[in-house]
Amino acid sequence: MSTGTIETGGLAGFRRPRRTARTVSDVRERHGGRRMATGITIAAAIIIVWQLARAVLLAPVFPPGLGPWGAWIAIFVILAVGVVSRIFSRAQPLPDVLYITLLAALAVPVWLDVSATWGLLHLGVTPTAAAATGAVLMPVSAIRGTRVSLVVASTIGAVLLVETLLQASSAGPYTATGITVAASAVLPLVLTVVAIRGFRRLVGRELDLSIVQSTVTTPRSPFGMRASEELAQLDFEAETLLDDVGSGRIAIPLPADEAERAGRLAAALRQRLLAGRTDTWLRHAVTESAYLSDRVVVDDPEGFAGLLAQEQRDNLLLALWLLVGERRKGQPQPIEVIVSSPDGDDDSEHHSPVVRITIEVSGVVRRRLDPSTWDAVGSVGSHDVVAGSESFRIEIECRTDPTVPVSAPAADAAHPRGM
């Protein structure tokens, strides 16, 4: 299977199919990312036009010569090249060579503008094109990474600040104007970066939830994405070993190193298959989620979570998601989910197993929980809340769907013999 590596929180080395990684990119690009990029581009255009208007107003004050227009011509050339390249490379990311070239080219308008305005701050003349380069970087940060754009904008702002401070002795009150112009080269991009990172974090969490929610429709003891990858690798190694033996490349009896390899493969297969008996959808949903894996611990040794109906599964997953979202930053204690079946429960009237779910929550202020959290918990089953000094516990007792097949251990736990 062709795979592509993506971030998965605490699961180092976990790989998802390349198609899944491509879906993540498509959602960011087409289902909101493009709208955000359009809005950022419009905001950048407004800032550039405002700086251009300042240049027109300040032009009469400049000494004879090219004035600020050399820097502005350089900016327009950079913008034209960037727009044309984006039109022709819309279906793929901006090439690295062109990206680096455009960033390096911003030094030209900055240098021309600083040279043209040097020594004129006492007249109220400040850079305009150099300050506009920060706005040029705003749509770039939406298309490519935000770190490089932020570093470049900070460098430009530092150059303008140094120019202002070196003229402070003669500029007098216009020094504050120069500092404001230097800040205007950085501040819009900082706000853009905050918005972009927040948007990407939100989209990443929602998309991760959508991907993990596919586990709610699986059988009681499914193989998750990670287990499927491990089984595929073990299957490939076993087939390679058998092919080597069958073709005569490895003699029988097996050499010591090959015998050890075969034993290791057999042990890994047995371990994986035995673990799969109790690895329910809930364990896979938590393990395979980049958002939940480091924040939720599942204790379900008998695999009773597999008895829940699809609607109960979906609401339990949503409740965990909302609880994790309310945790304080830096909270080391994860949310613990304990799934069991109460002894001595004879549900002969409904003929449906009873599953008890206990959620130990720490690092969350109960009164600040969104009402939708309790709606989700209520959709799983009847529940009680036990408050503690620094945490609280949610005890849920739910009657599972009678159409869900019950294994012998689960049936015995839900309907003890002799009762």
Short mmCIF file of C-alpha atoms in Angstrom, two decimals:
data_model
loop_
_atom_site.label_atom_id
_atom_site.label_comp_id
_atom_site.label_asym_id
_atom_site.label_seq_id
_atom_site.Cartn_x
_atom_site.Cartn_y
_atom_site.Cartn_z
CA MET A 1 0.00 0.00 0.00
CA SER A 2 1.29 3.42 -0.86
CA THR A 3 1.50 5.49 2.26
CA GLY A 4 2.30 9.01 3.32
CA THR A 5 3.43 10.06 6.77
CA ILE A 6 1.40 12.69 8.64
CA GLU A 7 1.43 14.06 12.17
CA THR A 8 -0.26 11.76 14.69
CA GLY A 9 0.47 13.21 18.08
CA GLY A 10 2.08 10.63 20.32
CA LEU A 11 2.09 7.82 17.73
CA ALA A 12 5.60 8.13 16.38
CA GLY A 13 6.05 6.38 13.07
CA PHE A 14 2.32 5.76 12.48
CA ARG A 15 1.53 6.04 8.79
CA ARG A 16 -1.80 6.63 7.09
CA PRO A 17 -2.69 6.01 3.46
CA ARG A 18 -1.53 8.70 1.05
CA ARG A 19 -5.16 9.11 -0.03
CA THR A 20 -6.05 10.16 3.53
CA ALA A 21 -3.21 12.68 3.62
CA ARG A 22 -4.36 14.05 0.25
CA THR A 23 -7.91 14.39 1.63
CA VAL A 24 -6.59 16.47 4.52
CA SER A 25 -4.85 18.80 2.08
CA ASP A 26 -7.95 19.05 -0.11
CA VAL A 27 -10.18 19.98 2.82
CA ARG A 28 -7.83 22.73 3.92
CA GLU A 29 -7.44 24.04 0.40
CA ARG A 30 -10.98 23.79 -0.93
CA HIS A 31 -13.38 23.71 2.01
CA GLY A 32 -12.37 26.94 3.70
CA GLY A 33 -8.67 27.43 3.11
CA ARG A 34 -9.31 29.02 -0.26
CA ARG A 35 -11.89 31.39 1.23
CA MET A 36 -9.44 32.39 3.95
CA ALA A 37 -6.70 32.95 1.38
CA THR A 38 -9.09 35.14 -0.63
CA GLY A 39 -9.97 37.22 2.42
CA ILE A 40 -6.32 37.63 3.36
CA THR A 41 -5.49 38.68 -0.20
CA ILE A 42 -8.21 41.34 -0.14
CA ALA A 43 -6.94 42.66 3.21
CA ALA A 44 -3.39 42.75 1.84
CA ALA A 45 -4.56 44.66 -1.24
CA ILE A 46 -6.24 47.26 0.98
CA ILE A 47 -3.03 47.77 2.97
CA ILE A 48 -0.94 48.06 -0.21
CA VAL A 49 -3.35 50.63 -1.67
CA TRP A 50 -3.22 52.60 1.58
CA GLN A 51 0.60 52.65 1.52
CA LEU A 52 0.50 53.66 -2.16
CA ALA A 53 -1.80 56.56 -1.27
CA ARG A 54 0.71 57.64 1.39
CA ALA A 55 3.46 57.52 -1.25
CA VAL A 56 1.42 59.81 -3.53
CA LEU A 57 0.87 62.30 -0.69
CA LEU A 58 4.55 62.25 0.32
CA ALA A 59 5.98 62.42 -3.23
CA PRO A 60 6.09 66.28 -3.39
CA VAL A 61 8.30 66.35 -0.28
CA PHE A 62 10.98 64.13 -1.86
CA PRO A 63 14.05 65.82 -3.36
CA PRO A 64 14.31 65.78 -7.18
CA GLY A 65 14.80 62.28 -8.51
CA LEU A 66 12.95 58.99 -8.68
CA GLY A 67 11.53 59.38 -5.19
CA PRO A 68 9.52 56.42 -3.86
CA TRP A 69 8.51 55.14 -7.30
CA GLY A 70 11.52 52.93 -7.93
CA ALA A 71 10.61 50.83 -4.88
CA TRP A 72 6.96 50.69 -5.94
CA ILE A 73 7.86 49.59 -9.46
CA ALA A 74 9.90 46.76 -7.92
CA ILE A 75 6.91 45.73 -5.77
CA PHE A 76 4.56 45.70 -8.76
CA VAL A 77 6.99 43.52 -10.71
CA ILE A 78 7.19 41.05 -7.79
CA LEU A 79 3.41 41.02 -7.47
CA ALA A 80 2.97 40.41 -11.21
CA VAL A 81 5.41 37.50 -11.19
CA GLY A 82 3.75 36.03 -8.11
CA VAL A 83 0.23 36.30 -9.54
CA VAL A 84 1.20 34.78 -12.88
CA SER A 85 3.08 31.92 -11.23
CA ARG A 86 0.16 31.24 -8.92
CA ILE A 87 -2.25 31.10 -11.86
CA PHE A 88 -0.11 28.53 -13.66
CA SER A 89 0.65 26.48 -10.53
CA ARG A 90 -2.80 26.54 -8.91
CA ALA A 91 -3.10 22.76 -9.11
CA GLN A 92 0.15 22.29 -7.16
CA PRO A 93 2.12 24.14 -4.47
CA LEU A 94 4.28 27.11 -5.43
CA PRO A 95 7.68 25.72 -6.52
CA ASP A 96 10.36 26.10 -3.86
CA VAL A 97 12.78 27.85 -6.23
CA LEU A 98 10.22 30.49 -7.22
CA TYR A 99 9.09 30.85 -3.62
CA ILE A 100 12.62 31.56 -2.38
CA THR A 101 13.29 33.86 -5.34
CA LEU A 102 10.22 35.97 -4.62
CA LEU A 103 11.11 36.26 -0.94
CA ALA A 104 14.67 37.28 -1.76
CA ALA A 105 13.41 39.81 -4.33
CA LEU A 106 11.58 41.70 -1.57
CA ALA A 107 14.95 43.02 -0.49
CA VAL A 108 15.01 45.19 -3.65
CA PRO A 109 12.01 47.45 -2.82
CA VAL A 110 13.09 47.61 0.81
CA TRP A 111 16.57 48.77 -0.14
CA LEU A 112 15.28 51.28 -2.73
CA ASP A 113 12.71 52.71 -0.32
CA VAL A 114 15.11 53.01 2.61
CA SER A 115 17.67 54.69 0.34
CA ALA A 116 15.07 57.14 -0.97
CA THR A 117 13.73 58.11 2.48
CA TRP A 118 17.01 58.19 4.41
CA GLY A 119 17.52 61.50 6.19
CA LEU A 120 14.00 62.77 5.45
CA LEU A 121 12.23 61.65 8.62
CA HIS A 122 12.43 65.19 10.06
CA LEU A 123 10.15 66.21 7.16
CA GLY A 124 7.68 63.45 7.99
CA VAL A 125 8.80 61.26 5.08
CA THR A 126 8.69 57.56 5.93
CA PRO A 127 9.04 54.39 3.84
CA THR A 128 5.88 53.27 2.08
CA ALA A 129 6.84 50.50 -0.33
CA ALA A 130 9.04 48.82 2.30
CA ALA A 131 6.11 48.81 4.74
CA ALA A 132 3.85 47.39 2.01
CA THR A 133 6.12 44.36 1.61
CA GLY A 134 4.71 43.03 4.87
CA ALA A 135 1.28 43.03 3.26
CA VAL A 136 2.69 41.25 0.20
CA LEU A 137 3.71 38.41 2.51
CA MET A 138 0.16 37.98 3.88
CA PRO A 139 -1.24 35.87 0.99
CA VAL A 140 2.13 34.10 0.74
CA SER A 141 1.75 32.90 4.34
CA ALA A 142 -1.69 31.49 3.49
CA ILE A 143 -0.30 29.54 0.52
CA ARG A 144 2.97 28.41 2.05
CA GLY A 145 4.23 28.11 5.63
CA THR A 146 3.82 30.97 8.07
CA ARG A 147 7.23 30.78 9.79
CA VAL A 148 9.37 31.92 6.87
CA SER A 149 7.00 34.78 6.01
CA LEU A 150 6.98 35.91 9.64
CA VAL A 151 10.79 35.87 9.79
CA VAL A 152 11.06 37.92 6.57
CA ALA A 153 8.46 40.45 7.75
CA SER A 154 10.20 40.77 11.13
CA THR A 155 13.48 41.44 9.37
CA ILE A 156 11.88 44.16 7.25
CA GLY A 157 10.30 45.71 10.33
CA ALA A 158 13.66 45.64 12.13
CA VAL A 159 15.33 47.42 9.18
CA LEU A 160 12.69 50.17 9.23
CA LEU A 161 12.98 50.49 13.00
CA VAL A 162 16.76 50.86 12.81
CA GLU A 163 16.37 53.52 10.10
CA THR A 164 13.99 55.43 12.36
CA LEU A 165 16.14 55.20 15.48
CA LEU A 166 19.23 56.38 13.61
CA GLN A 167 17.33 59.56 12.65
CA ALA A 168 15.67 60.04 16.03
CA SER A 169 17.94 62.93 17.06
CA SER A 170 16.83 65.05 14.10
CA ALA A 171 13.33 63.65 13.56
CA GLY A 172 11.87 64.81 16.86
CA PRO A 173 8.17 63.94 17.12
CA TYR A 174 8.26 62.17 13.74
CA THR A 175 10.20 59.38 15.44
CA ALA A 176 6.88 57.98 16.69
CA THR A 177 5.61 58.06 13.09
CA GLY A 178 8.61 56.07 11.92
CA ILE A 179 8.14 53.47 14.66
CA THR A 180 4.48 53.15 13.68
CA VAL A 181 5.43 52.56 10.05
CA ALA A 182 7.95 49.89 11.11
CA ALA A 183 5.26 48.16 13.16
CA SER A 184 2.83 48.33 10.23
CA ALA A 185 5.19 46.12 8.23
CA VAL A 186 4.90 43.32 10.80
CA LEU A 187 1.61 43.63 12.69
CA PRO A 188 -0.79 42.73 9.82
CA LEU A 189 1.22 39.60 9.09
CA VAL A 190 1.27 38.64 12.78
CA LEU A 191 -2.54 38.85 12.87
CA THR A 192 -2.69 36.83 9.66
CA VAL A 193 -0.44 34.13 11.07
CA VAL A 194 -2.57 33.88 14.22
CA ALA A 195 -5.73 33.51 12.11
CA ILE A 196 -4.15 30.94 9.77
CA ARG A 197 -2.76 28.79 12.57
CA GLY A 198 -6.05 28.89 14.44
CA PHE A 199 -7.94 27.95 11.28
CA ARG A 200 -5.59 25.09 10.47
CA ARG A 201 -5.78 23.80 14.03
CA LEU A 202 -9.59 23.91 13.91
CA VAL A 203 -9.75 22.20 10.52
CA GLY A 204 -7.21 19.61 11.62
CA ARG A 205 -9.25 18.71 14.71
CA GLU A 206 -12.54 18.57 12.86
CA LEU A 207 -11.03 16.51 10.06
CA ASP A 208 -9.39 14.17 12.56
CA LEU A 209 -12.77 13.68 14.21
CA SER A 210 -14.38 12.94 10.85
CA ILE A 211 -11.72 10.36 10.02
CA VAL A 212 -11.88 8.69 13.44
CA GLN A 213 -15.69 8.60 13.37
CA SER A 214 -15.42 5.93 10.68
CA THR A 215 -14.62 3.50 13.50
CA VAL A 216 -18.17 3.70 14.92
CA THR A 217 -19.50 1.56 12.05
CA THR A 218 -16.96 -1.24 12.46
CA PRO A 219 -17.64 -4.68 14.01
CA ARG A 220 -17.05 -5.29 17.69
CA SER A 221 -13.34 -6.20 17.39
CA PRO A 222 -12.07 -4.52 14.22
CA PHE A 223 -8.57 -3.90 13.01
CA GLY A 224 -7.81 -0.22 12.95
CA MET A 225 -5.66 1.66 10.48
CA ARG A 226 -2.54 1.15 12.52
CA ALA A 227 -3.19 -2.55 13.08
CA SER A 228 -3.92 -3.02 9.38
CA GLU A 229 -0.55 -1.49 8.50
CA GLU A 230 1.21 -3.76 11.00
CA LEU A 231 -0.61 -6.86 9.70
CA ALA A 232 0.21 -5.94 6.11
CA GLN A 233 3.89 -5.65 7.00
CA LEU A 234 3.85 -8.96 8.90
CA ASP A 235 2.03 -10.64 6.02
CA PHE A 236 4.64 -9.36 3.55
CA GLU A 237 7.52 -10.62 5.68
CA ALA A 238 5.86 -14.01 6.12
CA GLU A 239 5.21 -14.34 2.38
CA THR A 240 8.82 -13.40 1.64
CA LEU A 241 10.10 -16.04 4.04
CA LEU A 242 7.81 -18.75 2.63
CA ASP A 243 8.77 -17.80 -0.92
CA ASP A 244 12.46 -18.07 -0.05
CA VAL A 245 11.89 -21.51 1.45
CA GLY A 246 9.73 -22.70 -1.45
CA SER A 247 12.19 -21.54 -4.10
CA GLY A 248 15.12 -23.17 -2.33
CA ARG A 249 16.92 -19.93 -1.50
CA ILE A 250 16.70 -20.93 2.16
CA ALA A 251 17.47 -24.57 2.99
CA ILE A 252 15.46 -26.83 5.30
CA PRO A 253 15.99 -27.19 8.22
CA LEU A 254 16.11 -23.40 8.58
CA PRO A 255 19.39 -21.81 9.63
CA ALA A 256 19.46 -20.37 13.14
CA ASP A 257 18.96 -16.76 12.07
CA GLU A 258 16.05 -17.59 9.73
CA ALA A 259 14.47 -19.82 12.38
CA GLU A 260 14.65 -16.94 14.82
CA ARG A 261 13.08 -14.67 12.20
CA ALA A 262 10.22 -17.13 11.62
CA GLY A 263 9.61 -17.43 15.36
CA ARG A 264 9.54 -13.67 15.72
CA LEU A 265 6.97 -13.36 12.91
CA ALA A 266 4.78 -16.07 14.43
CA ALA A 267 4.91 -14.44 17.86
CA ALA A 268 4.04 -11.03 16.38
CA LEU A 269 1.08 -12.47 14.47
CA ARG A 270 -0.25 -14.25 17.57
CA GLN A 271 0.16 -11.11 19.67
CA ARG A 272 -1.62 -8.98 17.08
CA LEU A 273 -4.51 -11.43 16.68
CA LEU A 274 -4.96 -11.89 20.43
CA ALA A 275 -4.92 -8.14 20.98
CA GLY A 276 -7.54 -7.76 18.26
CA ARG A 277 -10.07 -9.71 20.33
CA THR A 278 -10.45 -6.81 22.78
CA ASP A 279 -9.33 -3.90 20.59
CA THR A 280 -12.75 -2.36 20.02
CA TRP A 281 -13.73 0.62 17.91
CA LEU A 282 -13.23 2.88 20.96
CA ARG A 283 -9.61 1.88 21.47
CA HIS A 284 -8.90 2.35 17.76
CA ALA A 285 -10.69 5.70 17.69
CA VAL A 286 -8.56 7.02 20.55
CA THR A 287 -5.29 5.45 19.40
CA GLU A 288 -5.58 6.61 15.79
CA SER A 289 -6.65 10.15 16.64
CA ALA A 290 -3.89 12.75 16.74
CA TYR A 291 -6.14 14.82 19.01
CA LEU A 292 -7.23 12.14 21.53
CA SER A 293 -4.26 9.76 21.64
CA ASP A 294 -2.28 11.73 24.26
CA ARG A 295 -5.32 12.99 26.18
CA VAL A 296 -7.57 9.94 26.64
CA VAL A 297 -6.84 6.49 28.09
CA VAL A 298 -9.23 3.58 27.46
CA ASP A 299 -9.54 0.69 29.94
CA ASP A 300 -11.76 -1.93 28.31
CA PRO A 301 -10.12 -5.34 28.90
CA GLU A 302 -13.22 -7.33 27.92
CA GLY A 303 -14.11 -5.26 24.85
CA PHE A 304 -17.58 -4.29 26.07
CA ALA A 305 -17.48 -1.02 24.10
CA GLY A 306 -18.04 -3.13 21.00
CA LEU A 307 -21.60 -3.83 22.18
CA LEU A 308 -22.70 -0.20 21.84
CA ALA A 309 -24.99 0.76 19.00
CA GLN A 310 -23.71 3.10 16.31
CA GLU A 311 -25.55 6.14 17.69
CA GLN A 312 -24.20 5.46 21.18
CA ARG A 313 -20.69 5.10 19.81
CA ASP A 314 -20.94 8.33 17.87
CA ASN A 315 -22.18 10.32 20.88
CA LEU A 316 -19.59 8.79 23.23
CA LEU A 317 -16.82 9.79 20.83
CA LEU A 318 -18.29 13.29 20.51
CA ALA A 319 -18.54 13.63 24.31
CA LEU A 320 -14.86 12.69 24.71
CA TRP A 321 -13.97 15.16 21.98
CA LEU A 322 -15.81 18.00 23.70
CA LEU A 323 -14.37 17.11 27.12
CA VAL A 324 -10.83 17.12 25.75
CA GLY A 325 -11.48 20.51 24.15
CA GLU A 326 -12.19 22.02 27.59
CA ARG A 327 -9.03 20.72 29.26
CA ARG A 328 -6.58 23.25 30.65
CA LYS A 329 -3.34 23.65 28.72
CA GLY A 330 -0.48 21.63 30.13
CA GLN A 331 -2.79 19.24 32.00
CA PRO A 332 -0.72 16.03 32.35
CA GLN A 333 -3.50 13.78 33.63
CA PRO A 334 -5.42 12.21 30.72
CA ILE A 335 -9.14 11.56 30.69
CA GLU A 336 -9.71 7.91 31.62
CA VAL A 337 -12.55 5.87 30.13
CA ILE A 338 -13.38 2.62 31.95
CA VAL A 339 -15.83 0.28 30.22
CA SER A 340 -17.36 -2.66 32.09
CA SER A 341 -20.56 -4.64 32.52
CA PRO A 342 -22.22 -4.55 35.96
CA ASP A 343 -22.55 -7.91 37.70
CA GLY A 344 -25.96 -9.20 38.61
CA ASP A 345 -27.89 -7.22 35.98
CA ASP A 346 -30.67 -9.32 34.48
CA ASP A 347 -32.35 -7.41 31.71
CA SER A 348 -34.86 -10.05 30.71
CA GLU A 349 -37.45 -7.52 29.69
CA HIS A 350 -35.37 -5.81 27.00
CA HIS A 351 -33.05 -8.74 26.22
CA SER A 352 -30.24 -6.23 25.77
CA PRO A 353 -26.83 -6.24 27.49
CA VAL A 354 -26.04 -3.42 29.88
CA VAL A 355 -22.70 -1.63 29.64
CA ARG A 356 -21.33 0.73 32.27
CA ILE A 357 -18.96 3.49 31.18
CA THR A 358 -17.05 5.57 33.71
CA ILE A 359 -15.27 8.72 32.52
CA GLU A 360 -12.73 10.19 34.95
CA VAL A 361 -12.24 13.84 34.01
CA SER A 362 -9.51 16.09 35.39
CA GLY A 363 -8.33 19.49 34.28
CA VAL A 364 -11.84 20.52 33.22
CA VAL A 365 -14.16 22.97 34.98
CA ARG A 366 -17.53 21.23 35.06
CA ARG A 367 -19.67 24.37 35.03
CA ARG A 368 -17.93 25.59 31.87
CA LEU A 369 -18.82 22.53 29.81
CA ASP A 370 -20.90 23.19 26.74
CA PRO A 371 -24.50 21.89 26.99
CA SER A 372 -23.87 19.82 23.86
CA THR A 373 -21.44 17.72 25.94
CA TRP A 374 -24.22 16.65 28.27
CA ASP A 375 -26.55 16.12 25.31
CA ALA A 376 -24.02 13.71 23.84
CA VAL A 377 -23.54 11.92 27.17
CA GLY A 378 -27.31 11.64 27.59
CA SER A 379 -27.60 10.05 24.15
CA VAL A 380 -25.22 7.29 25.25
CA GLY A 381 -27.30 6.32 28.29
CA SER A 382 -28.54 7.40 31.71
CA HIS A 383 -25.77 9.05 33.66
CA ASP A 384 -24.78 10.47 37.04
CA VAL A 385 -22.02 12.95 37.85
CA VAL A 386 -19.85 12.50 40.94
CA ALA A 387 -17.97 15.66 41.84
CA GLY A 388 -14.49 15.60 43.36
CA SER A 389 -12.08 18.20 44.73
CA GLU A 390 -10.10 18.64 41.51
CA SER A 391 -11.99 16.39 39.10
CA PHE A 392 -15.34 14.77 38.46
CA ARG A 393 -16.59 11.42 37.27
CA ILE A 394 -19.35 10.68 34.77
CA GLU A 395 -21.01 7.29 35.29
CA ILE A 396 -23.04 6.14 32.30
CA GLU A 397 -25.24 3.05 32.22
CA CYS A 398 -26.49 2.24 28.75
CA ARG A 399 -28.62 -0.53 27.30
CA THR A 400 -27.09 -1.64 24.06
CA ASP A 401 -28.89 -2.36 20.82
CA PRO A 402 -30.41 -5.88 20.93
CA THR A 403 -29.39 -6.43 17.29
CA VAL A 404 -25.70 -6.22 18.21
CA PRO A 405 -24.26 -9.77 18.45
CA VAL A 406 -23.00 -10.57 21.94
CA SER A 407 -20.05 -12.89 22.51
CA ALA A 408 -20.17 -15.49 25.26
CA PRO A 409 -18.09 -13.53 27.81
CA ALA A 410 -20.14 -10.39 27.27
CA ALA A 411 -23.43 -12.28 27.49
CA ASP A 412 -22.36 -13.97 30.71
CA ALA A 413 -21.32 -10.64 32.20
CA ALA A 414 -24.60 -8.96 31.22
CA HIS A 415 -26.85 -11.97 32.12
CA PRO A 416 -25.20 -14.02 34.89
CA ARG A 417 -26.31 -17.61 35.03
CA GLY A 418 -28.48 -18.67 37.92
CA MET A 419 -30.05 -15.29 38.48
#
